[in-house]
PDB file of C-alpha atoms in Angstrom:
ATOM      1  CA  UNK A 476       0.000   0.000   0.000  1.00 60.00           C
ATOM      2  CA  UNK A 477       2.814   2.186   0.617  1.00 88.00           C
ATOM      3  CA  UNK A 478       6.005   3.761   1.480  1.00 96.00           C
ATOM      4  CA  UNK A 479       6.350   5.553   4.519  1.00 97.00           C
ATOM      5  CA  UNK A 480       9.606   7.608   5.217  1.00 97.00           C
ATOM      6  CA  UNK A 481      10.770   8.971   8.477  1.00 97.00           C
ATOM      7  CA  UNK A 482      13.144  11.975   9.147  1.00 96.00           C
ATOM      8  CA  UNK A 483      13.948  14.652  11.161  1.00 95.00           C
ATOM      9  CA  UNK A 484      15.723  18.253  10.533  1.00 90.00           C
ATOM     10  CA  UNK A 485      18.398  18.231  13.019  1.00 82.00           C
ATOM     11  CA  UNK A 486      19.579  16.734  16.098  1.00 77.00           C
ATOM     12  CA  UNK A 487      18.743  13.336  17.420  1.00 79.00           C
ATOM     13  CA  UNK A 488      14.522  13.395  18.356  1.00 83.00           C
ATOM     14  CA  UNK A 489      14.514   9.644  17.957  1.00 92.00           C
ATOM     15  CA  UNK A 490      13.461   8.632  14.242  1.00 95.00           C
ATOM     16  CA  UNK A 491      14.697   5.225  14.364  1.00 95.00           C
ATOM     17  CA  UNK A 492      13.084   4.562  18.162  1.00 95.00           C
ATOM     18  CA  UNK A 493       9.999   5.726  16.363  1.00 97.00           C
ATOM     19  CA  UNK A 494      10.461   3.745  12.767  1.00 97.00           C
ATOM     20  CA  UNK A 495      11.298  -0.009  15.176  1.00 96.00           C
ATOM     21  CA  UNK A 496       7.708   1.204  17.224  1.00 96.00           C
ATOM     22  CA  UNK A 497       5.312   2.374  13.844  1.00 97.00           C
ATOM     23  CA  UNK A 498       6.746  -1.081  12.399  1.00 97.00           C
ATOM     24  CA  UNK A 499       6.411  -3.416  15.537  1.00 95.00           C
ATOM     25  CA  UNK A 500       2.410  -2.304  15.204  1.00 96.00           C
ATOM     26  CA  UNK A 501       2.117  -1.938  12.064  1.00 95.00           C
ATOM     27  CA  UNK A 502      -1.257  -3.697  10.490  1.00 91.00           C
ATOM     28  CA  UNK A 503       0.059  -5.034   7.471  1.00 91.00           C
ATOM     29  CA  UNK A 504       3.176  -7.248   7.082  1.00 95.00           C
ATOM     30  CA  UNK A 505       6.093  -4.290   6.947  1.00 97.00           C
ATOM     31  CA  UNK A 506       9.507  -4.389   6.092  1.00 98.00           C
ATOM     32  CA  UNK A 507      11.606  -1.671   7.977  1.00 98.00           C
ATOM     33  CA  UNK A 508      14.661  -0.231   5.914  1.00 98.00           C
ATOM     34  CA  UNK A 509      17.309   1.930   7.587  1.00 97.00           C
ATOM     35  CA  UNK A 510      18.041   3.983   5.006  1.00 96.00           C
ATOM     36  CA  UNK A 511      20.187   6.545   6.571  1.00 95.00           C
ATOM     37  CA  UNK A 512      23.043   7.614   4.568  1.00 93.00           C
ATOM     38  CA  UNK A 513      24.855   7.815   8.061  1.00 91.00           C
ATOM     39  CA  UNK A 514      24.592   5.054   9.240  1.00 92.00           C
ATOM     40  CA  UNK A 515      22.195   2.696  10.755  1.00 92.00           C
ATOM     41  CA  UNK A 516      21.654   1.668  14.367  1.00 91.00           C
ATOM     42  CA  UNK A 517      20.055  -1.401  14.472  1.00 92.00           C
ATOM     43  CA  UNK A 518      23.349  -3.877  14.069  1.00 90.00           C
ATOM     44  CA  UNK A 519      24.186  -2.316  16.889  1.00 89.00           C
ATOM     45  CA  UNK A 520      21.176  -2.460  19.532  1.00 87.00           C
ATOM     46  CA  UNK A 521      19.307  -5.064  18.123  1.00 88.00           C
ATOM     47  CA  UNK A 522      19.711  -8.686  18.151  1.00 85.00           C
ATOM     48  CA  UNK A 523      18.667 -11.218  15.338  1.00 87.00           C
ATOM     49  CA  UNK A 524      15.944 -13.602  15.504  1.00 88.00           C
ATOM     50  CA  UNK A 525      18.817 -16.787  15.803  1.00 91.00           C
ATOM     51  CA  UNK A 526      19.718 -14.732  18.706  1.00 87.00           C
ATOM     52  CA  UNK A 527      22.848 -13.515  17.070  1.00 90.00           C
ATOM     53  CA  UNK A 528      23.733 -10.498  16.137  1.00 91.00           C
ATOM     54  CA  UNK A 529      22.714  -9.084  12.926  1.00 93.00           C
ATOM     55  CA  UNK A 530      24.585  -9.114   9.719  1.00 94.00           C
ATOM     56  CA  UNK A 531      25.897  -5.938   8.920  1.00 94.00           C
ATOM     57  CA  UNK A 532      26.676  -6.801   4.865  1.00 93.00           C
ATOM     58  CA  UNK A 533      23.458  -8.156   4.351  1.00 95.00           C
ATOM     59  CA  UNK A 534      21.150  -5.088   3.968  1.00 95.00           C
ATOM     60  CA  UNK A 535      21.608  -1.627   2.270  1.00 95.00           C
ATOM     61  CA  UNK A 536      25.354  -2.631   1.887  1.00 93.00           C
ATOM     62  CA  UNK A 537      24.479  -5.950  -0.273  1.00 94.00           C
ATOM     63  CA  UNK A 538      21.344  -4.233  -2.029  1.00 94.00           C
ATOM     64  CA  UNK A 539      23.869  -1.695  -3.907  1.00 88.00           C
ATOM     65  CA  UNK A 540      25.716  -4.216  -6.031  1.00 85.00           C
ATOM     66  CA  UNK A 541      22.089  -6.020  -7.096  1.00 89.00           C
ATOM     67  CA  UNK A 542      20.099  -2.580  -7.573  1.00 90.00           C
ATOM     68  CA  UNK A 543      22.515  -1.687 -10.425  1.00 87.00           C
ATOM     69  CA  UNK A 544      21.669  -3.884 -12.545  1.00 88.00           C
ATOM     70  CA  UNK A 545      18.358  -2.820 -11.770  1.00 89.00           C
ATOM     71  CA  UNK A 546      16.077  -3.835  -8.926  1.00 92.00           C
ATOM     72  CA  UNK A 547      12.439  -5.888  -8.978  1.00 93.00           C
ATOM     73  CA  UNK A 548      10.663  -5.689  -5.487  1.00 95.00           C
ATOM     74  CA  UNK A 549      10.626  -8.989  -4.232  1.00 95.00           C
ATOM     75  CA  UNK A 550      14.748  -8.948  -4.518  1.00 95.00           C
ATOM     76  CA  UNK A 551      14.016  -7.184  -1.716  1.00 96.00           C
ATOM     77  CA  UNK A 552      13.583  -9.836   0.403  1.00 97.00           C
ATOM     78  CA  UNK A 553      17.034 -11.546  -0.361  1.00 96.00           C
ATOM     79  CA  UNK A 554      18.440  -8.404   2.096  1.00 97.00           C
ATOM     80  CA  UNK A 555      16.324  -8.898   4.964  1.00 97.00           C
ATOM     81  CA  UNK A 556      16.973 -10.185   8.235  1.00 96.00           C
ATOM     82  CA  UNK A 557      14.018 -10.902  11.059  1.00 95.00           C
ATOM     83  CA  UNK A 558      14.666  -9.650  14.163  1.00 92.00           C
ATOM     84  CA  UNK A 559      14.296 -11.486  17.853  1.00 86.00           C
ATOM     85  CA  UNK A 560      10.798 -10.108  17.934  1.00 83.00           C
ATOM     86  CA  UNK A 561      10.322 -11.118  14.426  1.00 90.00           C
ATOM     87  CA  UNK A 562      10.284  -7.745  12.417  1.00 94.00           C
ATOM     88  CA  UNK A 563      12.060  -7.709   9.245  1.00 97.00           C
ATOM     89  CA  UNK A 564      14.333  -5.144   8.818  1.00 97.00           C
ATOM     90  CA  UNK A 565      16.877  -4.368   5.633  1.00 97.00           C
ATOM     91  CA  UNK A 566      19.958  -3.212   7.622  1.00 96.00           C
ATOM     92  CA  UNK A 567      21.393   0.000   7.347  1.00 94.00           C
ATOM     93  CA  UNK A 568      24.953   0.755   5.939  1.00 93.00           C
ATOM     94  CA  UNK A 569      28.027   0.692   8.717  1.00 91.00           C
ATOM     95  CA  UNK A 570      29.401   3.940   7.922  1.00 89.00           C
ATOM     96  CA  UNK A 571      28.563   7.018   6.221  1.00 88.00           C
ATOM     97  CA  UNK A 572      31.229   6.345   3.301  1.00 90.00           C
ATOM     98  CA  UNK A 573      29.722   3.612   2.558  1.00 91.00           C
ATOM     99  CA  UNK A 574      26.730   6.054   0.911  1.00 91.00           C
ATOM    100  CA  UNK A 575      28.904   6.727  -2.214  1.00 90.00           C
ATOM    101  CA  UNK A 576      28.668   3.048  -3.342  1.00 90.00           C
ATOM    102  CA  UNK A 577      24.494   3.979  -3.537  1.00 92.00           C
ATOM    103  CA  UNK A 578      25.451   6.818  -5.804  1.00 92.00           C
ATOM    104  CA  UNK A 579      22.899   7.235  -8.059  1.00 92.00           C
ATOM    105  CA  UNK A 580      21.009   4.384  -6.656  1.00 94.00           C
ATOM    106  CA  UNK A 581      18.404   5.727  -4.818  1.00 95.00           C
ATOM    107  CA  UNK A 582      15.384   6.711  -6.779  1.00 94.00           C
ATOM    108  CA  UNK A 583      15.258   2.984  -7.745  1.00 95.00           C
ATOM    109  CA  UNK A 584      15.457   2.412  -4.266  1.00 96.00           C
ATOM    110  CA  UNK A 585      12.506   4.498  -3.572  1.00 95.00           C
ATOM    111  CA  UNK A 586      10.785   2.943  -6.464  1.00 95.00           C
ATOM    112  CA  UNK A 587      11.533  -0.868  -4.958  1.00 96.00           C
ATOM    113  CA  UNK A 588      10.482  -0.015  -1.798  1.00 96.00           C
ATOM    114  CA  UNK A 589       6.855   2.019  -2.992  1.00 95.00           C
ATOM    115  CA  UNK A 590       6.256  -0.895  -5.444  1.00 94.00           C
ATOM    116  CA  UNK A 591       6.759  -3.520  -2.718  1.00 95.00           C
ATOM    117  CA  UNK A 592       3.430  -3.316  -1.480  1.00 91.00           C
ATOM    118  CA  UNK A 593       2.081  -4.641  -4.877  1.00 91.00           C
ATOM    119  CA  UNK A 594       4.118  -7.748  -5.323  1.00 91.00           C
ATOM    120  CA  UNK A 595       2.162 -10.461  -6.276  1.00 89.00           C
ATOM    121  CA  UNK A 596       4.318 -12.614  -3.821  1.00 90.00           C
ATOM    122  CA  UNK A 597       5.655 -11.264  -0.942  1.00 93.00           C
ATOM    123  CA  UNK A 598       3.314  -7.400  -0.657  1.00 94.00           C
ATOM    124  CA  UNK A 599       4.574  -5.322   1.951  1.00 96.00           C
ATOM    125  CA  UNK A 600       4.516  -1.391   3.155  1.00 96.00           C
ATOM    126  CA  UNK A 601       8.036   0.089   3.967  1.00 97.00           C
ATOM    127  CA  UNK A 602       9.385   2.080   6.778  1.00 98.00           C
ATOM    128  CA  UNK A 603      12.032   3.857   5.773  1.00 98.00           C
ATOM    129  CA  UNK A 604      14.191   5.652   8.586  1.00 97.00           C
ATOM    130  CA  UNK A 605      15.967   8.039   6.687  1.00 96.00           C
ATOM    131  CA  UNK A 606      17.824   9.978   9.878  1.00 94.00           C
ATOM    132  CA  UNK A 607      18.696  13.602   9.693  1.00 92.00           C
ATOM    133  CA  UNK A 608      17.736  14.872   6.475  1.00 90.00           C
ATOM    134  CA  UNK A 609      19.655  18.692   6.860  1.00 77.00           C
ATOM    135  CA  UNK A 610      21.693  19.115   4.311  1.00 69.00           C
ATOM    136  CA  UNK A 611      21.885  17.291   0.992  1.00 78.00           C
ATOM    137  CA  UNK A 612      21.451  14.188   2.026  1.00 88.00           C
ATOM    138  CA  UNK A 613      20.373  11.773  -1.121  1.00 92.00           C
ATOM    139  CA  UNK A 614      17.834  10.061   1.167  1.00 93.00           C
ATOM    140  CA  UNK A 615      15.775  12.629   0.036  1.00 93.00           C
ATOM    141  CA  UNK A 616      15.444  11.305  -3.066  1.00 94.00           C
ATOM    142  CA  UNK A 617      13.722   8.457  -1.730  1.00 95.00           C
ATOM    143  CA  UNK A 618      10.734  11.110  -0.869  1.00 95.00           C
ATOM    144  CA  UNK A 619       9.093  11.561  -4.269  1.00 94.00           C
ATOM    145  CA  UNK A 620       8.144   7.858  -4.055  1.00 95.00           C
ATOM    146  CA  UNK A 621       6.657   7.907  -1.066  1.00 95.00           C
ATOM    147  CA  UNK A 622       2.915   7.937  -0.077  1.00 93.00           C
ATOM    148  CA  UNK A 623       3.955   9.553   3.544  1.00 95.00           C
ATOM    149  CA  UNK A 624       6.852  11.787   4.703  1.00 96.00           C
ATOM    150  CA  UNK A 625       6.857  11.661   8.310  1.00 97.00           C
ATOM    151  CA  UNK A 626       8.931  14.474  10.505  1.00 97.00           C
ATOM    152  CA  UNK A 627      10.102  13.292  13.704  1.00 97.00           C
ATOM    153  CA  UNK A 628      10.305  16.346  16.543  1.00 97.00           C
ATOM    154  CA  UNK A 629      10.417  16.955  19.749  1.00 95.00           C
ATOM    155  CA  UNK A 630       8.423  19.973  21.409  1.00 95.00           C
ATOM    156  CA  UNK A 631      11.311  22.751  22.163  1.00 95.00           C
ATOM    157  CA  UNK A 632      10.815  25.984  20.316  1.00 95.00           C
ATOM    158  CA  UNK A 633      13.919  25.273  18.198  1.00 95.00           C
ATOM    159  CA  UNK A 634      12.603  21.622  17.322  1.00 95.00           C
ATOM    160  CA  UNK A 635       9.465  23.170  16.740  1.00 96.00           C
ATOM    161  CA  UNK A 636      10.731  26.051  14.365  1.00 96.00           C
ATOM    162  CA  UNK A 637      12.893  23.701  12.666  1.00 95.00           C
ATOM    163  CA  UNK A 638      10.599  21.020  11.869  1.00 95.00           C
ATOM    164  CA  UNK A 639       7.996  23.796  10.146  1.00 96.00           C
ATOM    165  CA  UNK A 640      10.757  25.233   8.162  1.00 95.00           C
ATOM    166  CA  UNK A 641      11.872  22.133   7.091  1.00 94.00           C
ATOM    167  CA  UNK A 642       8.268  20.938   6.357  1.00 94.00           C
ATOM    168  CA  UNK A 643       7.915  23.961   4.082  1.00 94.00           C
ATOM    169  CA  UNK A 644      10.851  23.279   2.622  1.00 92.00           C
ATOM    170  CA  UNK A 645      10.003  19.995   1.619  1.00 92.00           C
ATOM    171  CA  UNK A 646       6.265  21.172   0.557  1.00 92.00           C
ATOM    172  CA  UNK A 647       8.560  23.451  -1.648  1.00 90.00           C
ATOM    173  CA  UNK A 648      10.346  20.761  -3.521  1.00 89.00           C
ATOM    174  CA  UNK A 649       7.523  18.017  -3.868  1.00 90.00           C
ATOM    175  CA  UNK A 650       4.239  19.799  -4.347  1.00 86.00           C
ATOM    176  CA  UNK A 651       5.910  22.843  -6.121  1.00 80.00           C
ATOM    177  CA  UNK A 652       4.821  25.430  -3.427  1.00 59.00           C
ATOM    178  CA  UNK A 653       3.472  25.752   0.104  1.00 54.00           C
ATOM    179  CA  UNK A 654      -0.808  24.966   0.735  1.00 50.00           C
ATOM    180  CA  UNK A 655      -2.437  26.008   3.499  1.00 45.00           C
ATOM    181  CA  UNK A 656      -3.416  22.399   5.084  1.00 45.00           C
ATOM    182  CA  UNK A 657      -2.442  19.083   3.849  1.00 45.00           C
ATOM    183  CA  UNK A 658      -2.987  17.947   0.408  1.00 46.00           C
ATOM    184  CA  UNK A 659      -3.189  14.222  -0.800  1.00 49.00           C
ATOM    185  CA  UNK A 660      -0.674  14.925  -3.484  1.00 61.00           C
ATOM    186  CA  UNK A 661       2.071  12.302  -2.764  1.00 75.00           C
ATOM    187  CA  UNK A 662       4.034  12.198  -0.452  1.00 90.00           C
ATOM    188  CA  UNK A 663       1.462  13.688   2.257  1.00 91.00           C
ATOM    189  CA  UNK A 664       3.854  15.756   4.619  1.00 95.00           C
ATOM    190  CA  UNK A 665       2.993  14.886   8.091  1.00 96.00           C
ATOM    191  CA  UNK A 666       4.567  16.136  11.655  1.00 97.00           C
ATOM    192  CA  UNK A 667       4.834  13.454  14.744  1.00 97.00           C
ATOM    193  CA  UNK A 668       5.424  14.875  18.082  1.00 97.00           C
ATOM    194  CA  UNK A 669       7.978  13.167  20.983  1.00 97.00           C
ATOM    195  CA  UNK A 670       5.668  14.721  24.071  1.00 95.00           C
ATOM    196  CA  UNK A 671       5.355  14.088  27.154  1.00 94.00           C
ATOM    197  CA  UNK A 672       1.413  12.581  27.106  1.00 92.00           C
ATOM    198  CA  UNK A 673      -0.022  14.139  30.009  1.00 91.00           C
ATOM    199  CA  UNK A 674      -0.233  17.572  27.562  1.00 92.00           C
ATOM    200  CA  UNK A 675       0.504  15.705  23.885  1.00 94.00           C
ATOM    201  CA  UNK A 676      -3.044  16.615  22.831  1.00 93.00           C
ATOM    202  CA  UNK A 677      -2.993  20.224  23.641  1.00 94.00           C
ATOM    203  CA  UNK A 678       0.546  20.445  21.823  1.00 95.00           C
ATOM    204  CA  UNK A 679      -0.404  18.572  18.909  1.00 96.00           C
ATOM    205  CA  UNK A 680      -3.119  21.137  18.455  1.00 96.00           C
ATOM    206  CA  UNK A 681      -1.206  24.410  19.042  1.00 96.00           C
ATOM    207  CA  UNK A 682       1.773  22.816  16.505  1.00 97.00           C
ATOM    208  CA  UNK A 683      -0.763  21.816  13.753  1.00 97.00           C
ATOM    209  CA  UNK A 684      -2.015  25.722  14.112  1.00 97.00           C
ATOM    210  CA  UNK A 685       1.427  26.913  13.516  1.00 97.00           C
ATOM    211  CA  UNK A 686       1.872  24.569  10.762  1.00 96.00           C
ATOM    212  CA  UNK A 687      -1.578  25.550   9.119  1.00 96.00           C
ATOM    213  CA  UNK A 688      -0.954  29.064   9.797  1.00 96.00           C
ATOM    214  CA  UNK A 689       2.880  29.173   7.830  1.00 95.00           C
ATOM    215  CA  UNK A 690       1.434  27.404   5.216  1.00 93.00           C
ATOM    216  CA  UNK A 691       3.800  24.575   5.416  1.00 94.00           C
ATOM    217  CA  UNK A 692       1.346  21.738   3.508  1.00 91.00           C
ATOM    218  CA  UNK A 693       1.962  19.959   6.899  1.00 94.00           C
ATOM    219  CA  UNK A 694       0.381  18.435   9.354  1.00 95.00           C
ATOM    220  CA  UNK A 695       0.443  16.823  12.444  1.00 96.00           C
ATOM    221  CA  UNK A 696      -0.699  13.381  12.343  1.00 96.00           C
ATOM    222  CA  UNK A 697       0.187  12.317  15.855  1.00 96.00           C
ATOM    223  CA  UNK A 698       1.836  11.786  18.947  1.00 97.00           C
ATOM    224  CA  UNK A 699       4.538   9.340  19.966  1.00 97.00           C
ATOM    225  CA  UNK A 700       5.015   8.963  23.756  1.00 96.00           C
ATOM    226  CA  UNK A 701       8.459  10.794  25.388  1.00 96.00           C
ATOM    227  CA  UNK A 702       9.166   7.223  26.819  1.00 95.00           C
ATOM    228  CA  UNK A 703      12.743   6.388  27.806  1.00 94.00           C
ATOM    229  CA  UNK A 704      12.085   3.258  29.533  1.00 92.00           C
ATOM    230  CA  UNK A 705       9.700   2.116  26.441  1.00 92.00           C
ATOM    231  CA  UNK A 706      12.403   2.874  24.278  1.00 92.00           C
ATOM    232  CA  UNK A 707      14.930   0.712  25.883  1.00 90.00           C
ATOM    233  CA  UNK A 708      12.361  -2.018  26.158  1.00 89.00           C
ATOM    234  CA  UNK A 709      12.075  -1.637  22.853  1.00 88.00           C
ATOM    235  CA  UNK A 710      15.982  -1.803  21.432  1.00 82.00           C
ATOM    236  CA  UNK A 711      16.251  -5.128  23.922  1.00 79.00           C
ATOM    237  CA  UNK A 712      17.693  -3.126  26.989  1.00 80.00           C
ATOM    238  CA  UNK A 713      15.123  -3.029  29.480  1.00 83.00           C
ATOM    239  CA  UNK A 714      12.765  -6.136  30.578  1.00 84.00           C
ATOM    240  CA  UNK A 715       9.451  -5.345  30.735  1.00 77.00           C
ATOM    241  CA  UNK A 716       6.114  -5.785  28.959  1.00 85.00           C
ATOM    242  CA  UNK A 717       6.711  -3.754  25.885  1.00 85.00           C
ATOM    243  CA  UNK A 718       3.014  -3.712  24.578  1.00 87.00           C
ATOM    244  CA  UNK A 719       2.171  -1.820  27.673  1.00 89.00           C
ATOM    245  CA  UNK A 720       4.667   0.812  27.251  1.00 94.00           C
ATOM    246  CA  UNK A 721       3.665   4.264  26.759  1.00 95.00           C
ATOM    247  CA  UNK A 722       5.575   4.547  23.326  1.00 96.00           C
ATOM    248  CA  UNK A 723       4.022   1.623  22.093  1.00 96.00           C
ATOM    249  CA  UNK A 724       0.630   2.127  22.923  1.00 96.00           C
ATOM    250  CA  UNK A 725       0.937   5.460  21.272  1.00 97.00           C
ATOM    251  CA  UNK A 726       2.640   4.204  18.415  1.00 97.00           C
ATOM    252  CA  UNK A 727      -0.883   2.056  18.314  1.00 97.00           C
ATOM    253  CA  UNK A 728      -3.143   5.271  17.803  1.00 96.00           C
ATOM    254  CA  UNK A 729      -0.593   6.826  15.236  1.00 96.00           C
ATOM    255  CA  UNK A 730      -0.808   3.645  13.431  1.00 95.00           C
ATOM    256  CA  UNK A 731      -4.769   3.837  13.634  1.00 95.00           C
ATOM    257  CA  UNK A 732      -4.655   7.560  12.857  1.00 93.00           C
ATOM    258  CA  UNK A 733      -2.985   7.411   9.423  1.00 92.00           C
ATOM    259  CA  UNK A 734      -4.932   4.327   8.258  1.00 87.00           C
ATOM    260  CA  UNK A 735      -8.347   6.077   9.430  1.00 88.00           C
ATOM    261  CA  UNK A 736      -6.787   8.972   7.594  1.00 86.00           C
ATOM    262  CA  UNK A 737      -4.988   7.851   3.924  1.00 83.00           C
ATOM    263  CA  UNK A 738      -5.294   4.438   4.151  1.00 75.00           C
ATOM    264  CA  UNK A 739      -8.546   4.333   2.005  1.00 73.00           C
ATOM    265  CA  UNK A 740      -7.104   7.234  -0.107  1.00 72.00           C
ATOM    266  CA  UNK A 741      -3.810   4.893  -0.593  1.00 68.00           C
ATOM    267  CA  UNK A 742      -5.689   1.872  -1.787  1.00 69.00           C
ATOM    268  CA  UNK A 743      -7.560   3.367  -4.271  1.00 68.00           C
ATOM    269  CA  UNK A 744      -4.522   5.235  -5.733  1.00 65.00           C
ATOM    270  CA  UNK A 745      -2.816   1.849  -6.007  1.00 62.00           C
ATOM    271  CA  UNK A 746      -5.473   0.182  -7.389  1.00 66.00           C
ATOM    272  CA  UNK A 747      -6.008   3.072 -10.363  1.00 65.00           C
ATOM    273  CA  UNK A 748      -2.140   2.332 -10.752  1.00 60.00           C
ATOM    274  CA  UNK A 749      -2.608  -1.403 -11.672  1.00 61.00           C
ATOM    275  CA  UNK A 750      -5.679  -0.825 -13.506  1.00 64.00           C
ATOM    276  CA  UNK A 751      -3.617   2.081 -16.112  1.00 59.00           C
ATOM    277  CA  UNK A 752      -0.275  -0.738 -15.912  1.00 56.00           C
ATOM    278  CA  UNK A 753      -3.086  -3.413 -16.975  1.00 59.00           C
ATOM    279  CA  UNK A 754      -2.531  -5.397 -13.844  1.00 57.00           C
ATOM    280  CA  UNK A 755      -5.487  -7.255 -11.499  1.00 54.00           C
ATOM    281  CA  UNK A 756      -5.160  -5.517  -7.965  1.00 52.00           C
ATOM    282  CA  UNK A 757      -3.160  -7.186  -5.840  1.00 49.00           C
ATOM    283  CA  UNK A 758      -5.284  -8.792  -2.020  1.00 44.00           C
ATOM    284  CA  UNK A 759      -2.695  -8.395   0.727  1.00 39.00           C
ATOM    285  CA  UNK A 760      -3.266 -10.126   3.830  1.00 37.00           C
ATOM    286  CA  UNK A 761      -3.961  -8.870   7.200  1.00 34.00           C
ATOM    287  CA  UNK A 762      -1.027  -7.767   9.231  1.00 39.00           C
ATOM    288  CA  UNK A 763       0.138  -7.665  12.740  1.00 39.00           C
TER     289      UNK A 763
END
């Protein structure tokens, strides 16, 4: 159904914490891709499902020699690795020079990863964590190909400030100028908040204002929970009974949200897709 790709501006507000939670409750099957040109984290605070650690060639690092000679979907797949808890992730690259041997690469990325979720063998949505995207970072070109750009920010001013500039920015470069609210053109641009949740609600509603108000083409589409202790629950750290963690729970309702929200809207674009490419639409089973 789609590609969904998570950033942030500046500074570390927790985009892969949030890309392991939206995936863990995710309600289709989901494959989450660390796409960060920097570097991913999970190889590092994540253990496989053999109870190993993870593999750090087999991911984006193995993906780049097979996407040059182009790249269907369901290769995919042959880059994936299952974690403990049973989520399939495509593991991020070790270092950040290892981003010039995708040179050039990712648009067909971005194409793999939106046309996933049509396969007729393996269908999927992505998460992409894309880290910091400041800069000229070529994860960007992954955005065009998305169905949802996600900002990750906290709630300081500066966050705040940042995160509609950058929003603005990006409305800029997609949709060819700013809007006054969200528009369904692809990618949606959408704003989730790391809040504390005894206010998250009145925040979300003062931050969508600003957003609204600057004409960004953003919106807020939720709120994850400010949840240390979930979050180390969740990278394997921290016994405990993840599902009834604070983040987790409110990755549940941000989850909800956008499939109350686009998911219909999503579906029917794909299936006008297949109908102009001549295809049957594709039945995906139920997820998670």
């Amino acid at each position: 159904m789609a590609l969904i790709a998570l950033a942030a501006d500046k500074g570390s507000p927790g985009v892969t914490t949030a890309a392991v939670a939206l995936a863990a409750v995710w309600p289709r099957r989901v494959l989450l891709a660390e796409t960060d040109p920097a570097g991913g984290d999970l190889v590092y605070r994540s253990a496989a499902a053999h109870g190993g650690p993870l593999n750090p060639n087999t991911g984006m690092l193995s993906i780049a020699a097979t996407a040059r000679r182009g790249l269907v979907p369901d290769q995919l797949w042959d880059h994936v690795q299952p974690l403990s808890g049973g989520l399939e992730v495509l593991v991020g690259l070790g270092v950040a020079e290892q981003a010039a041997g995708l040179a050039g690469l990712w648009p067909t990325l971005g194409h793999a990863f939106a046309s996933l979720a049509d396969s007729p063998n393996a269908p999927a949505d992505v998460i992409a964590d894309c880290g910091r995207i400041s800069g000229d970072t070529p994860a960007v070109e992954l955005f065009p190909h998305a169905s949802l750009v996600l900002l990750i920010s906290r709630t300081e001013p500066e966050a705040l400030a940042r995160v509609r500039d950058r929003a603005a920015a990006l409305s800029g470069k997609l949709h060819g100028g700013p809007r006054g609210a969200a528009s369904l053109n692809n990618p949606v641009i959408g704003v989730v908040l790391v809040a504390d949740p005894g206010n998250a609600a009145k925040l979300a509603g003062q931050v969508n204002d600003m957003l609204v108000h600057a004409q960004t083409g953003a919106r807020v589409v939720g709120t994850l929970a400010d949840d240390p202790a979930g979050a180390e629950q969740l990278a394997g750290r921290r016994r405990g009974r993840l599902d009834k963690s604070l983040l987790i729970r409110s990755a549940r309702k941000v989850t909800a949200d956008v499939y109350q929200q686009y998911g219909a809207a999503w579906a029917a674009q794909a299936q006008a897709q297949q109908a102009h490419a001549g295809q049957p639409p594709q039945g995906h089973g139920a997820g998670r």
